[in-house]
Amino acid sequence: MALQIDPFRLDGRRALITGSCQGVGLELARGLARAGASVVINGRDAERTRVVCAQLREEGIEAESSAFDVTEREQVQAAVDALESRLGPIEILVNNAGIQRRAPLETFAPEHWDELMRTNLDGVFHVSQAVARHMIDRRHGKIINIGSVQSELARPSIAPYAATKGAVRMLTRGMCADWARYGIQANALAPGYFRTELNRALVDDQEFSAWLCKRTPAGRWGNVEELCGAAVFLASSAADFVNGQTLYVDGGLTSVV
């Protein structure tokens, strides 16, 4: 293998980030782009996806848009094939699309359970399989699945969400078991509690924030840009022998009791 001057650089590589029109997904797209990657922005709303892509281009980021619903298998396959044909290889996949639903487990609505499973777990399978088939042919690729501290820990009212993220952790290991032989590295990035618009209610809840800051060794909420270094590492050649792992970026939350 040729010596790389900076194995953390992603120049010349294309990354598809699902659910990247806002929040964590959008920040990860920016982080990968700052490391040299060109990015494909994804969401279900075609117009919103195009608008976000245009905003990134104004920031000097090489970006394209691809609107599809990760829960729709045939739609995913068609979109991935079209991207490969139109733009070239997808060398980095970040499975970020996900939703949250909260309710006590004994009253949790079955339709919300199904919605969580379709998006948070089935979506990861559909997109990964569609992209990996091309990666297998090339004998190279990076897959980063977005897990959570709930891949490891449970909290009241979000048991089904925790079940999806625990499953993502094991699916990541399964991807390693099946696809490492083809030069694919599949790992999970598991955020702790980060300040995002989707978490605004929790951030503004003084009682919850006080509990979280006391529970987290770092003593604070995370800032979304703090996820980017770990994502760049997992997407880069520096992580070529890292496979099937879950990297918790949580201020130490999962390390202490």
PDB file of C-alpha atoms in Angstrom:
ATOM      1  CA  MET A   1       0.000   0.000   0.000  1.00  0.00           C
ATOM      2  CA  ALA A   2       1.336   3.434  -0.954  1.00  0.00           C
ATOM      3  CA  LEU A   3       2.352   5.729   1.894  1.00  0.00           C
ATOM      4  CA  GLN A   4      -0.213   8.463   2.521  1.00  0.00           C
ATOM      5  CA  ILE A   5       0.980  11.844   3.715  1.00  0.00           C
ATOM      6  CA  ASP A   6      -2.252  12.419   5.639  1.00  0.00           C
ATOM      7  CA  PRO A   7      -4.320   9.256   6.113  1.00  0.00           C
ATOM      8  CA  PHE A   8      -7.158  11.285   7.637  1.00  0.00           C
ATOM      9  CA  ARG A   9      -7.831  13.213   4.421  1.00  0.00           C
ATOM     10  CA  LEU A  10     -10.820  12.257   2.261  1.00  0.00           C
ATOM     11  CA  ASP A  11      -9.887  14.053  -0.952  1.00  0.00           C
ATOM     12  CA  GLY A  12     -11.395  12.511  -4.061  1.00  0.00           C
ATOM     13  CA  ARG A  13     -13.933  10.434  -2.129  1.00  0.00           C
ATOM     14  CA  ARG A  14     -17.699  10.743  -2.281  1.00  0.00           C
ATOM     15  CA  ALA A  15     -19.885  10.361   0.806  1.00  0.00           C
ATOM     16  CA  LEU A  16     -23.626   9.734   0.940  1.00  0.00           C
ATOM     17  CA  ILE A  17     -25.163  10.862   4.222  1.00  0.00           C
ATOM     18  CA  THR A  18     -28.784   9.854   4.760  1.00  0.00           C
ATOM     19  CA  GLY A  19     -31.077  12.201   6.646  1.00  0.00           C
ATOM     20  CA  SER A  20     -28.641  15.068   6.161  1.00  0.00           C
ATOM     21  CA  CYS A  21     -30.926  18.070   5.698  1.00  0.00           C
ATOM     22  CA  GLN A  22     -30.538  19.125   9.328  1.00  0.00           C
ATOM     23  CA  GLY A  23     -29.002  18.367  12.699  1.00  0.00           C
ATOM     24  CA  VAL A  24     -26.350  15.702  13.104  1.00  0.00           C
ATOM     25  CA  GLY A  25     -26.507  14.535   9.481  1.00  0.00           C
ATOM     26  CA  LEU A  26     -25.927  18.015   8.091  1.00  0.00           C
ATOM     27  CA  GLU A  27     -23.031  18.665  10.469  1.00  0.00           C
ATOM     28  CA  LEU A  28     -21.440  15.333   9.548  1.00  0.00           C
ATOM     29  CA  ALA A  29     -21.729  16.264   5.872  1.00  0.00           C
ATOM     30  CA  ARG A  30     -19.897  19.508   6.604  1.00  0.00           C
ATOM     31  CA  GLY A  31     -17.238  17.679   8.609  1.00  0.00           C
ATOM     32  CA  LEU A  32     -16.547  15.129   5.893  1.00  0.00           C
ATOM     33  CA  ALA A  33     -16.429  17.917   3.315  1.00  0.00           C
ATOM     34  CA  ARG A  34     -13.888  19.859   5.387  1.00  0.00           C
ATOM     35  CA  ALA A  35     -11.699  16.737   5.249  1.00  0.00           C
ATOM     36  CA  GLY A  36     -11.892  16.798   1.448  1.00  0.00           C
ATOM     37  CA  ALA A  37     -14.881  14.628   0.560  1.00  0.00           C
ATOM     38  CA  SER A  38     -17.628  15.560  -1.844  1.00  0.00           C
ATOM     39  CA  VAL A  39     -21.006  14.916  -0.231  1.00  0.00           C
ATOM     40  CA  VAL A  40     -24.455  13.753  -1.297  1.00  0.00           C
ATOM     41  CA  ILE A  41     -27.250  15.255   0.775  1.00  0.00           C
ATOM     42  CA  ASN A  42     -30.306  13.081   1.315  1.00  0.00           C
ATOM     43  CA  GLY A  43     -33.812  13.579   2.631  1.00  0.00           C
ATOM     44  CA  ARG A  44     -37.350  12.569   1.771  1.00  0.00           C
ATOM     45  CA  ASP A  45     -38.371  16.080   0.666  1.00  0.00           C
ATOM     46  CA  ALA A  46     -36.808  16.743  -2.732  1.00  0.00           C
ATOM     47  CA  GLU A  47     -37.124  20.520  -2.538  1.00  0.00           C
ATOM     48  CA  ARG A  48     -35.701  20.715   0.974  1.00  0.00           C
ATOM     49  CA  THR A  49     -32.820  18.480  -0.078  1.00  0.00           C
ATOM     50  CA  ARG A  50     -32.030  20.728  -3.043  1.00  0.00           C
ATOM     51  CA  VAL A  51     -32.155  23.859  -0.869  1.00  0.00           C
ATOM     52  CA  VAL A  52     -29.720  22.418   1.680  1.00  0.00           C
ATOM     53  CA  CYS A  53     -27.414  21.265  -1.111  1.00  0.00           C
ATOM     54  CA  ALA A  54     -27.430  24.784  -2.581  1.00  0.00           C
ATOM     55  CA  GLN A  55     -26.604  26.264   0.832  1.00  0.00           C
ATOM     56  CA  LEU A  56     -23.611  23.965   1.168  1.00  0.00           C
ATOM     57  CA  ARG A  57     -22.383  24.933  -2.286  1.00  0.00           C
ATOM     58  CA  GLU A  58     -22.531  28.575  -1.217  1.00  0.00           C
ATOM     59  CA  GLU A  59     -20.234  27.574   1.656  1.00  0.00           C
ATOM     60  CA  GLY A  60     -17.756  26.215  -0.887  1.00  0.00           C
ATOM     61  CA  ILE A  61     -18.659  22.565  -0.354  1.00  0.00           C
ATOM     62  CA  GLU A  62     -18.883  20.163  -3.296  1.00  0.00           C
ATOM     63  CA  ALA A  63     -22.400  18.790  -2.802  1.00  0.00           C
ATOM     64  CA  GLU A  64     -25.119  16.972  -4.716  1.00  0.00           C
ATOM     65  CA  SER A  65     -28.640  16.084  -3.640  1.00  0.00           C
ATOM     66  CA  SER A  66     -30.546  12.805  -3.783  1.00  0.00           C
ATOM     67  CA  ALA A  67     -34.068  12.627  -2.388  1.00  0.00           C
ATOM     68  CA  PHE A  68     -35.335   9.198  -1.355  1.00  0.00           C
ATOM     69  CA  ASP A  69     -37.049   7.507   1.561  1.00  0.00           C
ATOM     70  CA  VAL A  70     -34.749   5.018   3.291  1.00  0.00           C
ATOM     71  CA  THR A  71     -37.750   2.853   4.234  1.00  0.00           C
ATOM     72  CA  GLU A  72     -38.669   2.224   0.578  1.00  0.00           C
ATOM     73  CA  ARG A  73     -36.388  -0.552  -0.652  1.00  0.00           C
ATOM     74  CA  GLU A  74     -36.955  -0.193  -4.402  1.00  0.00           C
ATOM     75  CA  GLN A  75     -36.664   3.596  -4.165  1.00  0.00           C
ATOM     76  CA  VAL A  76     -33.351   3.249  -2.324  1.00  0.00           C
ATOM     77  CA  GLN A  77     -31.924   0.819  -4.865  1.00  0.00           C
ATOM     78  CA  ALA A  78     -32.926   3.025  -7.808  1.00  0.00           C
ATOM     79  CA  ALA A  79     -31.465   6.133  -6.176  1.00  0.00           C
ATOM     80  CA  VAL A  80     -28.149   4.486  -5.291  1.00  0.00           C
ATOM     81  CA  ASP A  81     -27.753   3.004  -8.766  1.00  0.00           C
ATOM     82  CA  ALA A  82     -28.524   6.405 -10.297  1.00  0.00           C
ATOM     83  CA  LEU A  83     -25.921   8.123  -8.103  1.00  0.00           C
ATOM     84  CA  GLU A  84     -23.274   5.563  -9.001  1.00  0.00           C
ATOM     85  CA  SER A  85     -24.055   6.004 -12.688  1.00  0.00           C
ATOM     86  CA  ARG A  86     -24.300   9.813 -12.643  1.00  0.00           C
ATOM     87  CA  LEU A  87     -21.607  10.825 -10.162  1.00  0.00           C
ATOM     88  CA  GLY A  88     -19.361   7.807  -9.744  1.00  0.00           C
ATOM     89  CA  PRO A  89     -18.534   5.608  -6.756  1.00  0.00           C
ATOM     90  CA  ILE A  90     -20.050   6.142  -3.334  1.00  0.00           C
ATOM     91  CA  GLU A  91     -17.000   5.359  -1.232  1.00  0.00           C
ATOM     92  CA  ILE A  92     -18.381   6.468   2.137  1.00  0.00           C
ATOM     93  CA  LEU A  93     -21.881   5.806   3.436  1.00  0.00           C
ATOM     94  CA  VAL A  94     -23.204   7.393   6.624  1.00  0.00           C
ATOM     95  CA  ASN A  95     -26.520   5.882   7.736  1.00  0.00           C
ATOM     96  CA  ASN A  96     -27.863   8.788   9.752  1.00  0.00           C
ATOM     97  CA  ALA A  97     -31.597   8.882   8.952  1.00  0.00           C
ATOM     98  CA  GLY A  98     -33.595   8.163  12.076  1.00  0.00           C
ATOM     99  CA  ILE A  99     -36.613   9.136  14.151  1.00  0.00           C
ATOM    100  CA  GLN A 100     -37.636   9.104  17.811  1.00  0.00           C
ATOM    101  CA  ARG A 101     -40.990   8.306  19.430  1.00  0.00           C
ATOM    102  CA  ARG A 102     -41.587   8.516  23.196  1.00  0.00           C
ATOM    103  CA  ALA A 103     -44.161   6.766  25.351  1.00  0.00           C
ATOM    104  CA  PRO A 104     -44.266   4.276  28.230  1.00  0.00           C
ATOM    105  CA  LEU A 105     -43.652   0.803  26.844  1.00  0.00           C
ATOM    106  CA  GLU A 106     -46.994  -0.521  28.120  1.00  0.00           C
ATOM    107  CA  THR A 107     -48.881   2.088  26.086  1.00  0.00           C
ATOM    108  CA  PHE A 108     -46.501   2.399  23.129  1.00  0.00           C
ATOM    109  CA  ALA A 109     -48.522   2.480  19.899  1.00  0.00           C
ATOM    110  CA  PRO A 110     -47.845  -0.460  17.557  1.00  0.00           C
ATOM    111  CA  GLU A 111     -47.798   1.868  14.561  1.00  0.00           C
ATOM    112  CA  HIS A 112     -45.035   3.919  16.209  1.00  0.00           C
ATOM    113  CA  TRP A 113     -43.064   0.735  16.881  1.00  0.00           C
ATOM    114  CA  ASP A 114     -43.350  -0.186  13.196  1.00  0.00           C
ATOM    115  CA  GLU A 115     -42.367   3.344  12.141  1.00  0.00           C
ATOM    116  CA  LEU A 116     -39.248   3.250  14.318  1.00  0.00           C
ATOM    117  CA  MET A 117     -38.195  -0.150  13.025  1.00  0.00           C
ATOM    118  CA  ARG A 118     -38.747   0.805   9.381  1.00  0.00           C
ATOM    119  CA  THR A 119     -36.695   3.977   9.636  1.00  0.00           C
ATOM    120  CA  ASN A 120     -34.000   3.276  12.206  1.00  0.00           C
ATOM    121  CA  LEU A 121     -33.258  -0.351  11.341  1.00  0.00           C
ATOM    122  CA  ASP A 122     -34.792  -1.355   8.003  1.00  0.00           C
ATOM    123  CA  GLY A 123     -33.505   1.888   6.467  1.00  0.00           C
ATOM    124  CA  VAL A 124     -29.930   1.070   7.502  1.00  0.00           C
ATOM    125  CA  PHE A 125     -30.264  -2.376   5.949  1.00  0.00           C
ATOM    126  CA  HIS A 126     -31.789  -1.131   2.686  1.00  0.00           C
ATOM    127  CA  VAL A 127     -29.245   1.625   2.043  1.00  0.00           C
ATOM    128  CA  SER A 128     -26.236  -0.381   3.203  1.00  0.00           C
ATOM    129  CA  GLN A 129     -27.121  -3.340   1.013  1.00  0.00           C
ATOM    130  CA  ALA A 130     -27.666  -1.132  -2.048  1.00  0.00           C
ATOM    131  CA  VAL A 131     -24.368   0.709  -1.562  1.00  0.00           C
ATOM    132  CA  ALA A 132     -22.355  -2.333  -0.444  1.00  0.00           C
ATOM    133  CA  ARG A 133     -23.118  -4.238  -3.635  1.00  0.00           C
ATOM    134  CA  HIS A 134     -21.126  -1.593  -5.520  1.00  0.00           C
ATOM    135  CA  MET A 135     -18.426  -1.440  -2.843  1.00  0.00           C
ATOM    136  CA  ILE A 136     -18.005  -5.217  -3.029  1.00  0.00           C
ATOM    137  CA  ASP A 137     -17.305  -4.984  -6.763  1.00  0.00           C
ATOM    138  CA  ARG A 138     -14.618  -2.355  -6.071  1.00  0.00           C
ATOM    139  CA  ARG A 139     -13.209  -4.144  -2.999  1.00  0.00           C
ATOM    140  CA  HIS A 140     -13.287  -0.909  -1.026  1.00  0.00           C
ATOM    141  CA  GLY A 141     -15.711   1.133   1.071  1.00  0.00           C
ATOM    142  CA  LYS A 142     -16.536   2.726   4.406  1.00  0.00           C
ATOM    143  CA  ILE A 143     -19.896   2.400   6.147  1.00  0.00           C
ATOM    144  CA  ILE A 144     -20.671   4.430   9.256  1.00  0.00           C
ATOM    145  CA  ASN A 145     -23.934   3.620  11.018  1.00  0.00           C
ATOM    146  CA  ILE A 146     -25.212   6.190  13.483  1.00  0.00           C
ATOM    147  CA  GLY A 147     -26.024   4.484  16.745  1.00  0.00           C
ATOM    148  CA  SER A 148     -26.587   6.107  20.120  1.00  0.00           C
ATOM    149  CA  VAL A 149     -25.775   5.733  23.776  1.00  0.00           C
ATOM    150  CA  GLN A 150     -29.071   3.838  23.606  1.00  0.00           C
ATOM    151  CA  SER A 151     -27.170   1.198  21.649  1.00  0.00           C
ATOM    152  CA  GLU A 152     -25.826   0.356  25.108  1.00  0.00           C
ATOM    153  CA  LEU A 153     -28.184   1.905  27.664  1.00  0.00           C
ATOM    154  CA  ALA A 154     -31.949   2.164  28.121  1.00  0.00           C
ATOM    155  CA  ARG A 155     -34.080   4.960  29.535  1.00  0.00           C
ATOM    156  CA  PRO A 156     -37.787   5.135  30.394  1.00  0.00           C
ATOM    157  CA  SER A 157     -40.198   5.956  27.551  1.00  0.00           C
ATOM    158  CA  ILE A 158     -37.790   5.126  24.679  1.00  0.00           C
ATOM    159  CA  ALA A 159     -37.440   1.342  24.893  1.00  0.00           C
ATOM    160  CA  PRO A 160     -38.382   0.786  21.202  1.00  0.00           C
ATOM    161  CA  TYR A 161     -35.857   3.427  20.093  1.00  0.00           C
ATOM    162  CA  ALA A 162     -33.187   1.736  22.223  1.00  0.00           C
ATOM    163  CA  ALA A 163     -34.128  -1.576  20.609  1.00  0.00           C
ATOM    164  CA  THR A 164     -33.491  -0.115  17.139  1.00  0.00           C
ATOM    165  CA  LYS A 165     -30.133   1.352  18.144  1.00  0.00           C
ATOM    166  CA  GLY A 166     -29.047  -1.849  19.859  1.00  0.00           C
ATOM    167  CA  ALA A 167     -29.947  -3.674  16.656  1.00  0.00           C
ATOM    168  CA  VAL A 168     -27.892  -1.190  14.622  1.00  0.00           C
ATOM    169  CA  ARG A 169     -24.893  -2.017  16.804  1.00  0.00           C
ATOM    170  CA  MET A 170     -25.277  -5.733  16.051  1.00  0.00           C
ATOM    171  CA  LEU A 171     -26.045  -5.146  12.373  1.00  0.00           C
ATOM    172  CA  THR A 172     -22.760  -3.229  12.199  1.00  0.00           C
ATOM    173  CA  ARG A 173     -20.937  -6.274  13.536  1.00  0.00           C
ATOM    174  CA  GLY A 174     -22.765  -8.423  10.995  1.00  0.00           C
ATOM    175  CA  MET A 175     -21.678  -6.141   8.182  1.00  0.00           C
ATOM    176  CA  CYS A 176     -18.103  -6.609   9.349  1.00  0.00           C
ATOM    177  CA  ALA A 177     -18.539 -10.378   9.434  1.00  0.00           C
ATOM    178  CA  ASP A 178     -19.917 -10.526   5.881  1.00  0.00           C
ATOM    179  CA  TRP A 179     -18.175  -7.664   4.121  1.00  0.00           C
ATOM    180  CA  ALA A 180     -14.703  -7.205   5.657  1.00  0.00           C
ATOM    181  CA  ARG A 181     -13.386  -9.789   3.203  1.00  0.00           C
ATOM    182  CA  TYR A 182     -14.285  -7.375   0.398  1.00  0.00           C
ATOM    183  CA  GLY A 183     -12.278  -4.475   1.812  1.00  0.00           C
ATOM    184  CA  ILE A 184     -15.269  -2.793   3.443  1.00  0.00           C
ATOM    185  CA  GLN A 185     -15.010  -1.325   6.939  1.00  0.00           C
ATOM    186  CA  ALA A 186     -18.362  -0.987   8.738  1.00  0.00           C
ATOM    187  CA  ASN A 187     -18.422   0.780  12.087  1.00  0.00           C
ATOM    188  CA  ALA A 188     -20.949   2.623  14.212  1.00  0.00           C
ATOM    189  CA  LEU A 189     -20.682   6.132  15.609  1.00  0.00           C
ATOM    190  CA  ALA A 190     -22.757   6.437  18.779  1.00  0.00           C
ATOM    191  CA  PRO A 191     -23.482   9.979  19.993  1.00  0.00           C
ATOM    192  CA  GLY A 192     -24.422  10.848  23.523  1.00  0.00           C
ATOM    193  CA  TYR A 193     -26.622  13.862  24.210  1.00  0.00           C
ATOM    194  CA  PHE A 194     -25.981  16.707  21.786  1.00  0.00           C
ATOM    195  CA  ARG A 195     -27.502  20.130  21.404  1.00  0.00           C
ATOM    196  CA  THR A 196     -29.664  19.949  18.280  1.00  0.00           C
ATOM    197  CA  GLU A 197     -32.986  21.418  17.234  1.00  0.00           C
ATOM    198  CA  LEU A 198     -34.568  17.986  17.635  1.00  0.00           C
ATOM    199  CA  ASN A 199     -33.366  17.942  21.258  1.00  0.00           C
ATOM    200  CA  ARG A 200     -34.454  21.513  21.981  1.00  0.00           C
ATOM    201  CA  ALA A 201     -37.175  20.486  24.454  1.00  0.00           C
ATOM    202  CA  LEU A 202     -34.683  18.430  26.466  1.00  0.00           C
ATOM    203  CA  VAL A 203     -32.025  21.135  26.320  1.00  0.00           C
ATOM    204  CA  ASP A 204     -34.539  23.679  27.609  1.00  0.00           C
ATOM    205  CA  ASP A 205     -35.740  21.344  30.367  1.00  0.00           C
ATOM    206  CA  GLN A 206     -33.673  22.602  33.309  1.00  0.00           C
ATOM    207  CA  GLU A 207     -34.298  19.489  35.400  1.00  0.00           C
ATOM    208  CA  PHE A 208     -33.227  17.139  32.600  1.00  0.00           C
ATOM    209  CA  SER A 209     -30.190  19.244  31.690  1.00  0.00           C
ATOM    210  CA  ALA A 210     -29.078  19.315  35.315  1.00  0.00           C
ATOM    211  CA  TRP A 211     -29.444  15.523  35.538  1.00  0.00           C
ATOM    212  CA  LEU A 212     -27.554  15.021  32.274  1.00  0.00           C
ATOM    213  CA  CYS A 213     -24.671  17.295  33.201  1.00  0.00           C
ATOM    214  CA  LYS A 214     -24.323  15.534  36.538  1.00  0.00           C
ATOM    215  CA  ARG A 215     -24.548  12.096  34.877  1.00  0.00           C
ATOM    216  CA  THR A 216     -21.974  12.895  32.163  1.00  0.00           C
ATOM    217  CA  PRO A 217     -18.305  13.002  33.267  1.00  0.00           C
ATOM    218  CA  ALA A 218     -17.655  15.906  30.863  1.00  0.00           C
ATOM    219  CA  GLY A 219     -20.366  17.808  32.719  1.00  0.00           C
ATOM    220  CA  ARG A 220     -22.177  19.205  29.687  1.00  0.00           C
ATOM    221  CA  TRP A 221     -24.140  18.617  26.512  1.00  0.00           C
ATOM    222  CA  GLY A 222     -22.152  17.818  23.383  1.00  0.00           C
ATOM    223  CA  ASN A 223     -21.906  20.176  20.423  1.00  0.00           C
ATOM    224  CA  VAL A 224     -22.673  18.531  17.074  1.00  0.00           C
ATOM    225  CA  GLU A 225     -19.380  19.576  15.506  1.00  0.00           C
ATOM    226  CA  GLU A 226     -17.658  17.382  18.094  1.00  0.00           C
ATOM    227  CA  LEU A 227     -18.932  14.324  16.215  1.00  0.00           C
ATOM    228  CA  CYS A 228     -17.066  15.213  13.048  1.00  0.00           C
ATOM    229  CA  GLY A 229     -13.567  14.128  14.061  1.00  0.00           C
ATOM    230  CA  ALA A 230     -14.744  10.613  14.877  1.00  0.00           C
ATOM    231  CA  ALA A 231     -16.685  10.423  11.607  1.00  0.00           C
ATOM    232  CA  VAL A 232     -13.684  11.581   9.576  1.00  0.00           C
ATOM    233  CA  PHE A 233     -11.497   9.003  11.313  1.00  0.00           C
ATOM    234  CA  LEU A 234     -13.901   6.133  10.557  1.00  0.00           C
ATOM    235  CA  ALA A 235     -14.289   7.308   6.954  1.00  0.00           C
ATOM    236  CA  SER A 236     -10.545   7.629   6.366  1.00  0.00           C
ATOM    237  CA  SER A 237      -7.667   5.323   5.567  1.00  0.00           C
ATOM    238  CA  ALA A 238      -6.488   5.816   9.146  1.00  0.00           C
ATOM    239  CA  ALA A 239      -9.262   3.374  10.140  1.00  0.00           C
ATOM    240  CA  ASP A 240      -8.563   0.699   7.514  1.00  0.00           C
ATOM    241  CA  PHE A 241      -8.100  -1.989  10.181  1.00  0.00           C
ATOM    242  CA  VAL A 242     -10.989  -0.830  12.386  1.00  0.00           C
ATOM    243  CA  ASN A 243     -14.078  -2.898  11.693  1.00  0.00           C
ATOM    244  CA  GLY A 244     -17.314  -3.842  13.427  1.00  0.00           C
ATOM    245  CA  GLN A 245     -16.736  -1.371  16.254  1.00  0.00           C
ATOM    246  CA  THR A 246     -19.035   1.106  17.985  1.00  0.00           C
ATOM    247  CA  LEU A 247     -17.329   4.375  18.870  1.00  0.00           C
ATOM    248  CA  TYR A 248     -19.175   6.243  21.622  1.00  0.00           C
ATOM    249  CA  VAL A 249     -18.819  10.025  21.493  1.00  0.00           C
ATOM    250  CA  ASP A 250     -20.649  10.822  24.696  1.00  0.00           C
ATOM    251  CA  GLY A 251     -18.455  12.746  27.106  1.00  0.00           C
ATOM    252  CA  GLY A 252     -17.887   9.521  29.033  1.00  0.00           C
ATOM    253  CA  LEU A 253     -21.569   8.793  29.709  1.00  0.00           C
ATOM    254  CA  THR A 254     -21.395   5.066  28.921  1.00  0.00           C
ATOM    255  CA  SER A 255     -18.171   4.589  30.866  1.00  0.00           C
ATOM    256  CA  VAL A 256     -19.425   5.363  34.361  1.00  0.00           C
ATOM    257  CA  VAL A 257     -22.264   4.516  36.745  1.00  0.00           C
TER     258      VAL A 257
END
